[in-house]
Amino acid sequence: MAVSTPILGIAVLIYMMVVFYLGWLGYKQTKDTDDYMLAGRKINPLVLALSYGAAFISTSAIIGFGGYAGAFGMGVLWLVFMNIFVGIFIAFVLFGSRTRRMGVNLGAVTFPELVGRRFQSRFIQGFSGALITMFMPLYAGSVLIGGARFMETALNIEYNSAVLILAVIVAAYVITGGLIAVMYTDALQGGLMFIGMAILFVLTYARLGGIVEAHQSLTNMAHLVPENLAAVGHTGWTSMPAFGSPVWWTLFSTIILGVGIGVLAQPQLAVRFMTVRNTRSLNRAVLSGGPFILMMAGVAYIVGALSNVYFLDTRGMISLEAAGGNIDVIMPEYINSAMPDYFVIFFLLTLLAAAMSTLSSQFHTMGTAIGHDFYREFIMRGKIGKTITITRAGIATTILISVVLAYILPIGIIARATAIFFGLCAAAFLPMYTGALFWKRMNRQGATASLLVGTFASLFWLTFVHAKEATALGISQALFGVDTILTGTWTVVDPILVATPLAFLTAIIVSLATEPDSQEHLEKCYNRKNSE
């Protein structure tokens, strides 16, 4: 079903005019590097909360993880708990205030620069920037896929064209306006997303006969789980998978822990803590951030699972069958089939907002990683001045890479690609980032070792052990004649459970075995008076 083209055209035109106006405001207020990189360190708490939430919850959550819930059930709701407890409460209250304080003390304008200056290491800053540049396009590509899949279904346009249109729109205001433009547009898009998901929540239960009836119907469908999924642990859409089964390990380690813990070390989110005036602003942001995440993620996962009831009633099949076996098509197919035309139009704007808010943050982060962290600080050793022009070129380059990935990545990849990037960030950045904020004894040697061990242990596990990636890559097969070098349960254990503890242990051992940083430098890093 394609929606009314004239009405949709008017709605999109109005939306885009507002977005570009906010982007223009950001451009006008961008006077120097601090403005472009950190929005001038004066962002309103509500804008911060909406921007953080909108950057965090994207089409990968709504389309990818919503589709995962449609295929495997409501067990993914545990991720909502992790998103709120870890991604909002711990991130803002514990990590946020210290990040903002240290960022001010050290004059850092990016996440890699924060950890690089804390440990007095251009290598850490440059390597972190390179890592973001190389692997964040995988995440950005998955977000592009999510937005483009819905545009394809709702507008009846070709998928490749939808990818290109979405990328060009986001590029137009990110490249010119910097982080001020990104956060202003994020706030608008976050508001749209909240309203859209609230309406979807109400209409879904109304369509399925009420809350109790809908959930009871879904529970009664357990016998319809396909044999191939039941064989790997799928027990129904309102129950957890069989403990220790491949589906359980994927849900628990890759989805819940990979994304739930990985959010703490997301560069595009951590940098937002450095955009507010004071710690009080961060605490205020928690009050609006929690409900926002609950509405966005919680509704997507519930609706994704309940789509099975709708498709069974109307087509006599489960959601995965209705989507042709492609998890990423479940949510677009449900919304376009079950919802009234006027809502499909509004929800297209909601998904455009979700995609654009996350993509703008990703592109800005990747551009600053190339221009500021890798080129200026690592390659040129800080010997050149402003890097806004180079950063803009970096943004354009990473947009191109992300578009290419959106064209070539396999079907059903959104949730997995997101989890891969979040897990890699947890292993590579989280031990170093945590040590920088909370443990003065952690030094440059410990941070460097943990960064390298976390990165390469995670990549090794993905390449040679974790079956989904190792089998697809084929490197293990080419070198050793087997899809994975380990067998059994190990092949479904996510890298985050191996690489992250190993990196933490490395950071502790190496730091204690080497000389501590100078007391003078540590006092500068942790000084409260200069940053409050």
Short mmCIF file of C-alpha atoms in Angstrom, two decimals:
data_model
loop_
_atom_site.label_atom_id
_atom_site.label_comp_id
_atom_site.label_asym_id
_atom_site.label_seq_id
_atom_site.Cartn_x
_atom_site.Cartn_y
_atom_site.Cartn_z
CA MET A 1 0.00 0.00 0.00
CA ALA A 2 1.37 3.39 -0.98
CA VAL A 3 0.12 6.45 0.83
CA SER A 4 -1.41 9.54 -0.76
CA THR A 5 1.42 11.19 -2.65
CA PRO A 6 0.17 14.83 -2.55
CA ILE A 7 -0.51 14.74 1.21
CA LEU A 8 2.80 13.02 1.88
CA GLY A 9 4.63 15.53 -0.28
CA ILE A 10 3.18 18.46 1.66
CA ALA A 11 3.98 16.81 5.01
CA VAL A 12 7.56 16.03 4.03
CA LEU A 13 8.03 19.54 2.59
CA ILE A 14 6.88 21.21 5.83
CA TYR A 15 9.04 18.87 7.89
CA MET A 16 12.12 19.49 5.75
CA MET A 17 11.61 23.27 5.85
CA VAL A 18 11.64 23.17 9.65
CA VAL A 19 14.69 20.88 9.71
CA PHE A 20 16.66 23.08 7.36
CA TYR A 21 15.64 26.19 9.30
CA LEU A 22 17.07 24.64 12.47
CA GLY A 23 20.16 23.61 10.52
CA TRP A 24 20.50 27.21 9.31
CA LEU A 25 20.21 28.45 12.92
CA GLY A 26 23.00 26.05 13.85
CA TYR A 27 25.11 27.35 10.98
CA LYS A 28 24.57 30.97 12.01
CA GLN A 29 25.57 30.21 15.62
CA THR A 30 28.69 28.27 14.63
CA LYS A 31 31.54 30.74 15.04
CA ASP A 32 34.49 28.60 16.12
CA THR A 33 35.70 25.05 16.74
CA ASP A 34 33.95 24.76 20.11
CA ASP A 35 30.65 25.66 18.45
CA TYR A 36 31.13 23.19 15.58
CA MET A 37 32.38 20.36 17.78
CA LEU A 38 30.50 20.93 21.06
CA ALA A 39 27.61 23.31 20.38
CA GLY A 40 29.38 26.01 22.41
CA ARG A 41 29.00 24.03 25.68
CA LYS A 42 25.67 25.78 26.42
CA ILE A 43 22.93 23.36 25.36
CA ASN A 44 19.60 23.36 27.27
CA PRO A 45 18.96 20.18 29.39
CA LEU A 46 15.76 19.30 27.51
CA VAL A 47 17.52 19.70 24.16
CA LEU A 48 20.32 17.49 25.48
CA ALA A 49 17.90 14.77 26.62
CA LEU A 50 15.97 14.75 23.34
CA SER A 51 19.16 14.91 21.28
CA TYR A 52 20.79 12.10 23.28
CA GLY A 53 17.67 9.94 23.05
CA ALA A 54 17.10 10.67 19.37
CA ALA A 55 20.73 9.89 18.56
CA PHE A 56 20.53 6.69 20.62
CA ILE A 57 17.14 5.38 19.40
CA SER A 58 17.20 5.22 15.62
CA THR A 59 15.64 3.20 12.84
CA SER A 60 17.96 0.41 13.94
CA ALA A 61 15.96 0.23 17.19
CA ILE A 62 12.51 0.76 15.68
CA ILE A 63 12.92 -1.27 12.48
CA GLY A 64 15.82 -3.59 13.36
CA PHE A 65 15.13 -4.50 16.98
CA GLY A 66 11.37 -4.16 16.48
CA GLY A 67 11.74 -6.70 13.69
CA TYR A 68 13.85 -8.90 15.95
CA ALA A 69 11.00 -8.85 18.49
CA GLY A 70 8.61 -9.76 15.68
CA ALA A 71 10.71 -12.82 14.90
CA PHE A 72 11.84 -13.87 18.39
CA GLY A 73 9.47 -12.27 20.89
CA MET A 74 9.31 -9.93 23.85
CA GLY A 75 12.46 -11.17 25.58
CA VAL A 76 14.14 -8.22 23.90
CA LEU A 77 12.27 -5.96 26.36
CA TRP A 78 15.13 -6.63 28.79
CA LEU A 79 17.10 -4.34 26.50
CA VAL A 80 14.71 -1.50 27.40
CA PHE A 81 15.65 -1.94 31.05
CA MET A 82 19.34 -1.82 30.11
CA ASN A 83 18.76 1.20 27.89
CA ILE A 84 17.18 3.16 30.75
CA PHE A 85 19.27 1.95 33.69
CA VAL A 86 22.65 1.91 31.94
CA GLY A 87 22.09 4.21 28.97
CA ILE A 88 20.33 6.97 30.91
CA PHE A 89 20.78 6.70 34.69
CA ILE A 90 24.37 5.40 34.89
CA ALA A 91 25.44 7.28 31.76
CA PHE A 92 24.14 10.69 32.88
CA VAL A 93 24.52 10.52 36.66
CA LEU A 94 27.84 8.67 36.97
CA PHE A 95 29.64 9.06 33.64
CA GLY A 96 28.09 12.29 32.39
CA SER A 97 29.10 14.68 35.16
CA ARG A 98 32.69 13.42 35.24
CA THR A 99 32.93 13.52 31.45
CA ARG A 100 31.73 17.11 31.33
CA ARG A 101 34.10 18.17 34.12
CA MET A 102 37.15 16.50 32.62
CA GLY A 103 36.27 17.76 29.15
CA VAL A 104 36.26 21.35 30.42
CA ASN A 105 39.47 20.88 32.42
CA LEU A 106 41.37 19.42 29.47
CA GLY A 107 39.75 21.53 26.74
CA ALA A 108 38.64 18.39 24.89
CA VAL A 109 36.11 18.71 22.07
CA THR A 110 35.72 15.05 21.02
CA PHE A 111 35.53 11.70 22.82
CA PRO A 112 38.91 10.49 21.47
CA GLU A 113 40.48 13.79 22.52
CA LEU A 114 39.05 13.42 26.04
CA VAL A 115 40.71 10.02 26.62
CA GLY A 116 43.80 11.05 24.64
CA ARG A 117 44.42 14.10 26.81
CA ARG A 118 43.57 12.29 30.04
CA PHE A 119 46.33 9.78 29.28
CA GLN A 120 48.58 12.28 27.45
CA SER A 121 48.67 10.14 24.34
CA ARG A 122 48.23 11.23 20.75
CA PHE A 123 48.29 7.54 19.81
CA ILE A 124 45.16 6.85 21.90
CA GLN A 125 43.38 9.81 20.31
CA GLY A 126 44.48 8.91 16.79
CA PHE A 127 43.78 5.18 17.12
CA SER A 128 40.36 5.85 18.65
CA GLY A 129 39.56 8.26 15.81
CA ALA A 130 40.63 5.70 13.23
CA LEU A 131 38.56 2.98 14.89
CA ILE A 132 35.45 5.18 14.82
CA THR A 133 36.08 6.07 11.18
CA MET A 134 36.52 2.44 10.13
CA PHE A 135 33.63 0.80 12.00
CA MET A 136 30.93 3.40 12.67
CA PRO A 137 29.91 3.33 8.97
CA LEU A 138 28.64 -0.21 9.67
CA TYR A 139 26.25 1.23 12.26
CA ALA A 140 25.38 4.21 10.05
CA GLY A 141 24.73 1.88 7.12
CA SER A 142 22.28 -0.13 9.22
CA VAL A 143 20.41 3.07 10.19
CA LEU A 144 20.21 4.07 6.51
CA ILE A 145 18.79 0.64 5.71
CA GLY A 146 16.08 1.03 8.35
CA GLY A 147 14.90 4.39 7.06
CA ALA A 148 15.14 3.36 3.41
CA ARG A 149 13.19 0.12 3.94
CA PHE A 150 10.22 2.04 5.33
CA MET A 151 10.42 4.64 2.55
CA GLU A 152 10.51 1.80 0.03
CA THR A 153 7.37 0.21 1.48
CA ALA A 154 5.40 3.39 2.20
CA LEU A 155 6.28 5.36 -0.93
CA ASN A 156 6.64 2.44 -3.33
CA ILE A 157 10.03 3.74 -4.48
CA GLU A 158 13.17 1.79 -5.28
CA TYR A 159 15.31 0.94 -2.22
CA ASN A 160 18.61 2.26 -3.61
CA SER A 161 16.99 5.62 -4.40
CA ALA A 162 15.58 5.82 -0.87
CA VAL A 163 19.06 5.29 0.61
CA LEU A 164 20.53 8.07 -1.51
CA ILE A 165 17.71 10.55 -0.78
CA LEU A 166 18.00 10.00 2.97
CA ALA A 167 21.80 10.40 2.97
CA VAL A 168 21.75 13.61 0.92
CA ILE A 169 19.14 15.24 3.18
CA VAL A 170 21.14 14.55 6.35
CA ALA A 171 24.43 15.59 4.75
CA ALA A 172 23.05 19.00 3.82
CA TYR A 173 22.70 20.28 7.40
CA VAL A 174 25.34 18.21 9.22
CA ILE A 175 28.23 19.33 7.02
CA THR A 176 27.35 23.03 7.29
CA GLY A 177 25.95 23.46 10.81
CA GLY A 178 28.08 21.23 13.04
CA LEU A 179 26.88 19.94 16.41
CA ILE A 180 24.61 22.91 17.11
CA ALA A 181 22.59 22.09 14.00
CA VAL A 182 22.67 18.39 14.86
CA MET A 183 21.32 18.92 18.39
CA TYR A 184 18.66 21.45 17.38
CA THR A 185 17.32 19.13 14.68
CA ASP A 186 17.67 16.15 17.05
CA ALA A 187 15.38 17.86 19.56
CA LEU A 188 12.69 18.43 16.93
CA GLN A 189 13.07 14.89 15.64
CA GLY A 190 12.99 13.46 19.16
CA GLY A 191 9.67 15.19 19.80
CA LEU A 192 8.21 13.79 16.57
CA MET A 193 9.48 10.32 17.43
CA PHE A 194 7.85 10.41 20.88
CA ILE A 195 4.45 11.42 19.47
CA GLY A 196 4.66 8.89 16.64
CA MET A 197 5.46 5.97 18.94
CA ALA A 198 2.72 6.98 21.39
CA ILE A 199 0.13 6.92 18.61
CA LEU A 200 1.47 3.59 17.31
CA PHE A 201 1.13 2.13 20.81
CA VAL A 202 -2.52 3.16 21.13
CA LEU A 203 -3.54 2.18 17.58
CA THR A 204 -1.90 -1.24 17.85
CA TYR A 205 -3.82 -2.25 20.95
CA ALA A 206 -7.03 -0.79 19.50
CA ARG A 207 -6.47 -2.80 16.31
CA LEU A 208 -5.85 -6.03 18.24
CA GLY A 209 -8.80 -5.78 20.65
CA GLY A 210 -7.11 -4.42 23.78
CA ILE A 211 -4.04 -5.09 25.90
CA VAL A 212 -5.16 -8.32 27.61
CA GLU A 213 -6.63 -9.81 24.44
CA ALA A 214 -3.59 -8.96 22.31
CA HIS A 215 -1.08 -10.48 24.72
CA GLN A 216 -3.19 -13.58 25.33
CA SER A 217 -3.50 -14.12 21.58
CA LEU A 218 0.26 -13.81 21.21
CA THR A 219 0.83 -16.30 24.03
CA ASN A 220 -1.54 -18.76 22.36
CA MET A 221 0.56 -18.65 19.18
CA ALA A 222 3.53 -20.48 20.72
CA HIS A 223 2.69 -23.66 18.78
CA LEU A 224 3.19 -21.74 15.52
CA VAL A 225 6.92 -21.22 16.06
CA PRO A 226 8.62 -22.68 12.94
CA GLU A 227 10.44 -25.96 13.51
CA ASN A 228 13.80 -24.54 12.52
CA LEU A 229 13.49 -21.77 15.14
CA ALA A 230 12.11 -24.07 17.82
CA ALA A 231 15.12 -26.32 17.28
CA VAL A 232 17.49 -23.48 18.28
CA GLY A 233 15.54 -22.39 21.37
CA HIS A 234 12.55 -20.26 20.28
CA THR A 235 9.72 -21.07 22.73
CA GLY A 236 7.14 -18.44 21.77
CA TRP A 237 6.73 -14.68 21.52
CA THR A 238 5.86 -13.99 25.18
CA SER A 239 8.53 -16.17 26.79
CA MET A 240 12.32 -16.18 26.93
CA PRO A 241 14.17 -18.61 24.65
CA ALA A 242 15.30 -21.91 26.13
CA PHE A 243 18.17 -21.22 28.54
CA GLY A 244 21.57 -21.81 26.94
CA SER A 245 20.16 -22.25 23.43
CA PRO A 246 21.65 -20.40 20.41
CA VAL A 247 18.69 -17.98 20.36
CA TRP A 248 19.10 -17.33 24.11
CA TRP A 249 22.80 -16.60 23.73
CA THR A 250 22.15 -14.23 20.84
CA LEU A 251 19.43 -12.39 22.76
CA PHE A 252 21.34 -12.26 26.05
CA SER A 253 24.92 -11.63 24.96
CA THR A 254 24.61 -9.87 21.60
CA ILE A 255 21.38 -7.90 21.93
CA ILE A 256 20.85 -7.22 25.65
CA LEU A 257 24.47 -6.97 26.84
CA GLY A 258 26.09 -5.88 23.57
CA VAL A 259 23.81 -2.89 23.09
CA GLY A 260 22.86 -2.39 26.76
CA ILE A 261 26.45 -2.02 27.97
CA GLY A 262 27.98 -0.75 24.73
CA VAL A 263 25.91 2.44 24.98
CA LEU A 264 28.22 3.72 27.75
CA ALA A 265 31.13 3.91 25.33
CA GLN A 266 29.36 5.34 22.28
CA PRO A 267 31.48 8.33 21.12
CA GLN A 268 28.53 10.19 19.57
CA LEU A 269 26.63 9.96 22.88
CA ALA A 270 29.50 10.59 25.31
CA VAL A 271 30.43 13.83 23.56
CA ARG A 272 26.98 15.22 24.37
CA PHE A 273 27.84 15.31 28.07
CA MET A 274 30.39 18.01 27.22
CA THR A 275 27.80 20.27 25.57
CA VAL A 276 25.99 21.52 28.72
CA ARG A 277 26.87 24.36 31.07
CA ASN A 278 27.00 22.39 34.33
CA THR A 279 26.28 19.11 36.12
CA ARG A 280 22.83 20.32 37.16
CA SER A 281 21.82 20.33 33.51
CA LEU A 282 22.79 16.66 33.20
CA ASN A 283 20.69 15.68 36.21
CA ARG A 284 17.69 17.52 34.80
CA ALA A 285 18.11 15.73 31.49
CA VAL A 286 17.66 12.34 33.19
CA LEU A 287 14.03 13.18 34.05
CA SER A 288 13.07 13.50 30.39
CA GLY A 289 15.58 11.00 28.96
CA GLY A 290 14.20 7.95 30.79
CA PRO A 291 10.55 8.29 29.68
CA PHE A 292 11.72 9.05 26.14
CA ILE A 293 13.71 5.81 25.88
CA LEU A 294 10.87 3.83 27.49
CA MET A 295 8.39 5.09 24.92
CA MET A 296 10.71 4.72 21.92
CA ALA A 297 12.30 1.34 22.54
CA GLY A 298 9.54 -0.25 24.62
CA VAL A 299 6.80 0.48 22.10
CA ALA A 300 8.89 -0.71 19.13
CA TYR A 301 9.65 -4.06 20.76
CA ILE A 302 6.07 -4.64 21.99
CA VAL A 303 4.53 -3.73 18.64
CA GLY A 304 7.08 -5.84 16.78
CA ALA A 305 6.10 -8.92 18.76
CA LEU A 306 2.34 -8.19 18.56
CA SER A 307 2.54 -7.86 14.78
CA ASN A 308 2.35 -11.68 14.77
CA VAL A 309 -1.23 -11.49 16.07
CA TYR A 310 -2.22 -9.08 13.29
CA PHE A 311 -0.66 -11.12 10.50
CA LEU A 312 -2.16 -14.35 11.81
CA ASP A 313 -5.63 -12.73 11.89
CA THR A 314 -5.38 -11.14 8.45
CA ARG A 315 -3.08 -13.44 6.47
CA GLY A 316 -2.94 -16.66 8.44
CA MET A 317 0.82 -16.45 8.94
CA ILE A 318 3.40 -15.21 11.43
CA SER A 319 5.29 -11.91 10.95
CA LEU A 320 8.49 -13.47 9.63
CA GLU A 321 6.53 -15.21 6.89
CA ALA A 322 4.59 -12.03 6.06
CA ALA A 323 7.92 -10.19 5.66
CA GLY A 324 9.30 -12.79 3.27
CA GLY A 325 11.85 -13.99 5.81
CA ASN A 326 13.49 -10.53 6.16
CA ILE A 327 13.39 -9.35 9.78
CA ASP A 328 14.00 -5.76 8.67
CA VAL A 329 10.72 -5.72 6.72
CA ILE A 330 8.44 -6.82 9.61
CA MET A 331 7.82 -3.36 11.11
CA PRO A 332 7.39 -1.51 7.78
CA GLU A 333 5.05 -4.23 6.51
CA TYR A 334 2.98 -4.16 9.70
CA ILE A 335 2.64 -0.38 9.86
CA ASN A 336 1.80 -0.02 6.17
CA SER A 337 -0.75 -2.84 6.36
CA ALA A 338 -2.38 -2.32 9.76
CA MET A 339 -2.32 1.43 10.27
CA PRO A 340 -4.55 4.09 8.63
CA ASP A 341 -3.08 6.13 5.78
CA TYR A 342 -2.81 9.34 7.78
CA PHE A 343 -0.69 7.59 10.40
CA VAL A 344 1.54 5.96 7.80
CA ILE A 345 2.35 9.46 6.58
CA PHE A 346 3.09 10.68 10.10
CA PHE A 347 5.09 7.59 10.94
CA LEU A 348 7.20 8.04 7.83
CA LEU A 349 8.13 11.44 9.25
CA THR A 350 8.79 9.73 12.60
CA LEU A 351 11.16 7.26 10.99
CA LEU A 352 12.79 9.97 8.92
CA ALA A 353 13.35 11.82 12.20
CA ALA A 354 14.76 8.70 13.86
CA ALA A 355 17.10 8.00 10.96
CA MET A 356 18.18 11.60 10.47
CA SER A 357 18.84 12.26 14.17
CA THR A 358 21.09 9.23 14.55
CA LEU A 359 22.77 9.61 11.17
CA SER A 360 23.56 13.28 11.80
CA SER A 361 25.24 12.36 15.10
CA GLN A 362 27.14 9.50 13.48
CA PHE A 363 28.32 11.57 10.53
CA HIS A 364 29.40 14.43 12.79
CA THR A 365 31.31 12.02 15.04
CA MET A 366 33.00 10.27 12.13
CA GLY A 367 33.94 13.58 10.53
CA THR A 368 35.53 14.93 13.73
CA ALA A 369 37.30 11.59 14.22
CA ILE A 370 38.92 11.93 10.79
CA GLY A 371 39.59 15.67 10.71
CA HIS A 372 40.37 16.50 14.32
CA ASP A 373 41.47 13.33 16.08
CA PHE A 374 43.24 11.34 13.38
CA TYR A 375 44.53 13.99 10.98
CA ARG A 376 45.19 17.07 13.12
CA GLU A 377 46.25 15.50 16.42
CA PHE A 378 47.78 12.18 15.33
CA ILE A 379 49.14 12.71 11.82
CA MET A 380 50.02 16.44 12.06
CA ARG A 381 50.82 16.29 15.82
CA GLY A 382 48.63 19.34 16.46
CA LYS A 383 50.71 21.60 14.20
CA ILE A 384 47.81 22.96 12.15
CA GLY A 385 45.02 25.29 13.20
CA LYS A 386 41.27 24.89 12.77
CA THR A 387 40.09 21.65 11.19
CA ILE A 388 36.47 22.46 10.37
CA THR A 389 37.10 22.22 6.60
CA ILE A 390 38.85 18.86 6.96
CA THR A 391 36.08 17.68 9.28
CA ARG A 392 33.46 18.58 6.70
CA ALA A 393 35.39 16.64 4.07
CA GLY A 394 35.58 13.73 6.52
CA ILE A 395 31.82 13.83 7.03
CA ALA A 396 31.25 13.71 3.26
CA THR A 397 33.63 10.74 2.95
CA THR A 398 32.00 8.72 5.73
CA ILE A 399 28.54 9.43 4.30
CA LEU A 400 29.68 7.92 1.01
CA ILE A 401 31.06 4.83 2.78
CA SER A 402 27.84 4.41 4.77
CA VAL A 403 25.73 4.63 1.60
CA VAL A 404 27.85 1.96 -0.09
CA LEU A 405 27.43 -0.33 2.94
CA ALA A 406 23.65 0.24 2.91
CA TYR A 407 23.67 -1.04 -0.67
CA ILE A 408 25.77 -4.16 -0.08
CA LEU A 409 24.95 -5.37 3.46
CA PRO A 410 22.81 -8.54 3.57
CA ILE A 411 19.12 -8.65 4.52
CA GLY A 412 18.13 -8.78 8.18
CA ILE A 413 21.39 -7.07 9.20
CA ILE A 414 20.14 -3.98 11.09
CA ALA A 415 20.00 -5.32 14.65
CA ARG A 416 23.17 -7.40 14.26
CA ALA A 417 25.24 -4.58 12.70
CA THR A 418 24.17 -2.23 15.50
CA ALA A 419 25.08 -4.80 18.16
CA ILE A 420 28.48 -5.45 16.52
CA PHE A 421 29.43 -1.77 16.70
CA PHE A 422 28.12 -1.30 20.24
CA GLY A 423 30.01 -4.42 21.38
CA LEU A 424 33.23 -3.26 19.73
CA CYS A 425 32.95 0.12 21.47
CA ALA A 426 32.41 -1.63 24.80
CA ALA A 427 35.54 -3.74 24.39
CA ALA A 428 37.79 -1.03 22.93
CA PHE A 429 36.67 2.12 24.76
CA LEU A 430 34.78 1.25 27.94
CA PRO A 431 37.74 0.04 30.11
CA MET A 432 39.85 3.04 29.10
CA TYR A 433 36.94 5.49 29.45
CA THR A 434 35.93 4.09 32.86
CA GLY A 435 39.51 4.23 34.10
CA ALA A 436 39.90 7.80 32.84
CA LEU A 437 36.90 8.96 34.85
CA PHE A 438 37.04 6.84 38.02
CA TRP A 439 40.56 5.48 38.60
CA LYS A 440 43.44 7.92 38.94
CA ARG A 441 45.95 5.08 39.04
CA MET A 442 45.17 4.08 35.48
CA ASN A 443 47.97 5.40 33.28
CA ARG A 444 48.84 5.76 29.61
CA GLN A 445 50.36 2.30 29.34
CA GLY A 446 47.31 0.64 30.88
CA ALA A 447 44.90 2.64 28.70
CA THR A 448 46.86 1.89 25.52
CA ALA A 449 47.07 -1.81 26.31
CA SER A 450 43.35 -2.07 27.09
CA LEU A 451 42.45 -0.19 23.90
CA LEU A 452 44.51 -2.54 21.75
CA VAL A 453 43.52 -5.75 23.55
CA GLY A 454 39.81 -4.84 23.56
CA THR A 455 39.85 -3.91 19.87
CA PHE A 456 41.74 -6.88 18.52
CA ALA A 457 40.19 -9.45 20.87
CA SER A 458 36.73 -8.31 19.73
CA LEU A 459 37.70 -8.39 16.05
CA PHE A 460 39.40 -11.79 16.45
CA TRP A 461 36.28 -13.27 18.08
CA LEU A 462 34.06 -11.87 15.32
CA THR A 463 36.37 -13.19 12.61
CA PHE A 464 37.20 -16.65 13.90
CA VAL A 465 34.70 -17.69 16.63
CA HIS A 466 31.28 -15.97 16.54
CA ALA A 467 29.49 -18.07 13.94
CA LYS A 468 27.26 -15.45 12.31
CA GLU A 469 30.14 -13.16 11.37
CA ALA A 470 32.91 -15.77 11.02
CA THR A 471 30.87 -17.88 8.60
CA ALA A 472 29.86 -14.86 6.52
CA LEU A 473 33.42 -13.49 6.34
CA GLY A 474 34.93 -16.86 5.39
CA ILE A 475 38.41 -15.96 6.66
CA SER A 476 38.52 -18.84 9.14
CA GLN A 477 37.40 -21.23 6.41
CA ALA A 478 40.11 -19.97 4.06
CA LEU A 479 42.89 -20.18 6.65
CA PHE A 480 41.94 -23.21 8.73
CA GLY A 481 39.35 -25.08 6.69
CA VAL A 482 36.59 -24.58 9.30
CA ASP A 483 33.91 -21.90 9.71
CA THR A 484 34.93 -21.29 13.34
CA ILE A 485 38.06 -22.36 15.21
CA LEU A 486 35.96 -23.19 18.32
CA THR A 487 32.78 -25.25 18.42
CA GLY A 488 29.63 -25.63 20.52
CA THR A 489 28.34 -22.81 22.72
CA TRP A 490 31.40 -20.65 22.10
CA THR A 491 30.20 -19.93 18.55
CA VAL A 492 27.09 -18.09 19.86
CA VAL A 493 28.78 -16.19 22.71
CA ASP A 494 29.13 -12.54 21.74
CA PRO A 495 32.62 -10.95 21.74
CA ILE A 496 31.56 -8.49 24.46
CA LEU A 497 31.60 -11.30 27.06
CA VAL A 498 35.19 -12.20 26.18
CA ALA A 499 36.91 -9.07 24.89
CA THR A 500 35.56 -6.53 27.41
CA PRO A 501 36.58 -8.40 30.61
CA LEU A 502 39.95 -9.15 29.00
CA ALA A 503 40.47 -5.45 28.25
CA PHE A 504 39.49 -4.43 31.80
CA LEU A 505 41.92 -6.99 33.25
CA THR A 506 44.68 -5.79 30.93
CA ALA A 507 44.13 -2.16 31.97
CA ILE A 508 44.40 -3.03 35.66
CA ILE A 509 47.47 -5.28 35.41
CA VAL A 510 49.46 -3.00 33.10
CA SER A 511 48.61 0.15 35.07
CA LEU A 512 49.67 -1.40 38.38
CA ALA A 513 52.88 -2.75 36.82
CA THR A 514 53.98 0.64 35.45
CA GLU A 515 54.59 4.14 36.80
CA PRO A 516 51.53 6.28 37.65
CA ASP A 517 50.82 9.57 35.89
CA SER A 518 52.18 12.75 37.45
CA GLN A 519 50.20 14.19 40.34
CA GLU A 520 50.17 17.60 38.65
CA HIS A 521 48.47 16.18 35.55
CA LEU A 522 45.93 14.25 37.61
CA GLU A 523 45.01 17.35 39.60
CA LYS A 524 44.38 19.17 36.33
CA CYS A 525 42.15 16.35 35.05
CA TYR A 526 40.00 16.01 38.17
CA ASN A 527 39.89 19.61 39.41
CA ARG A 528 36.31 20.50 40.32
CA LYS A 529 36.74 24.24 40.87
CA ASN A 530 37.81 25.04 37.33
CA SER A 531 34.94 23.18 35.72
CA GLU A 532 31.87 23.82 37.88
#
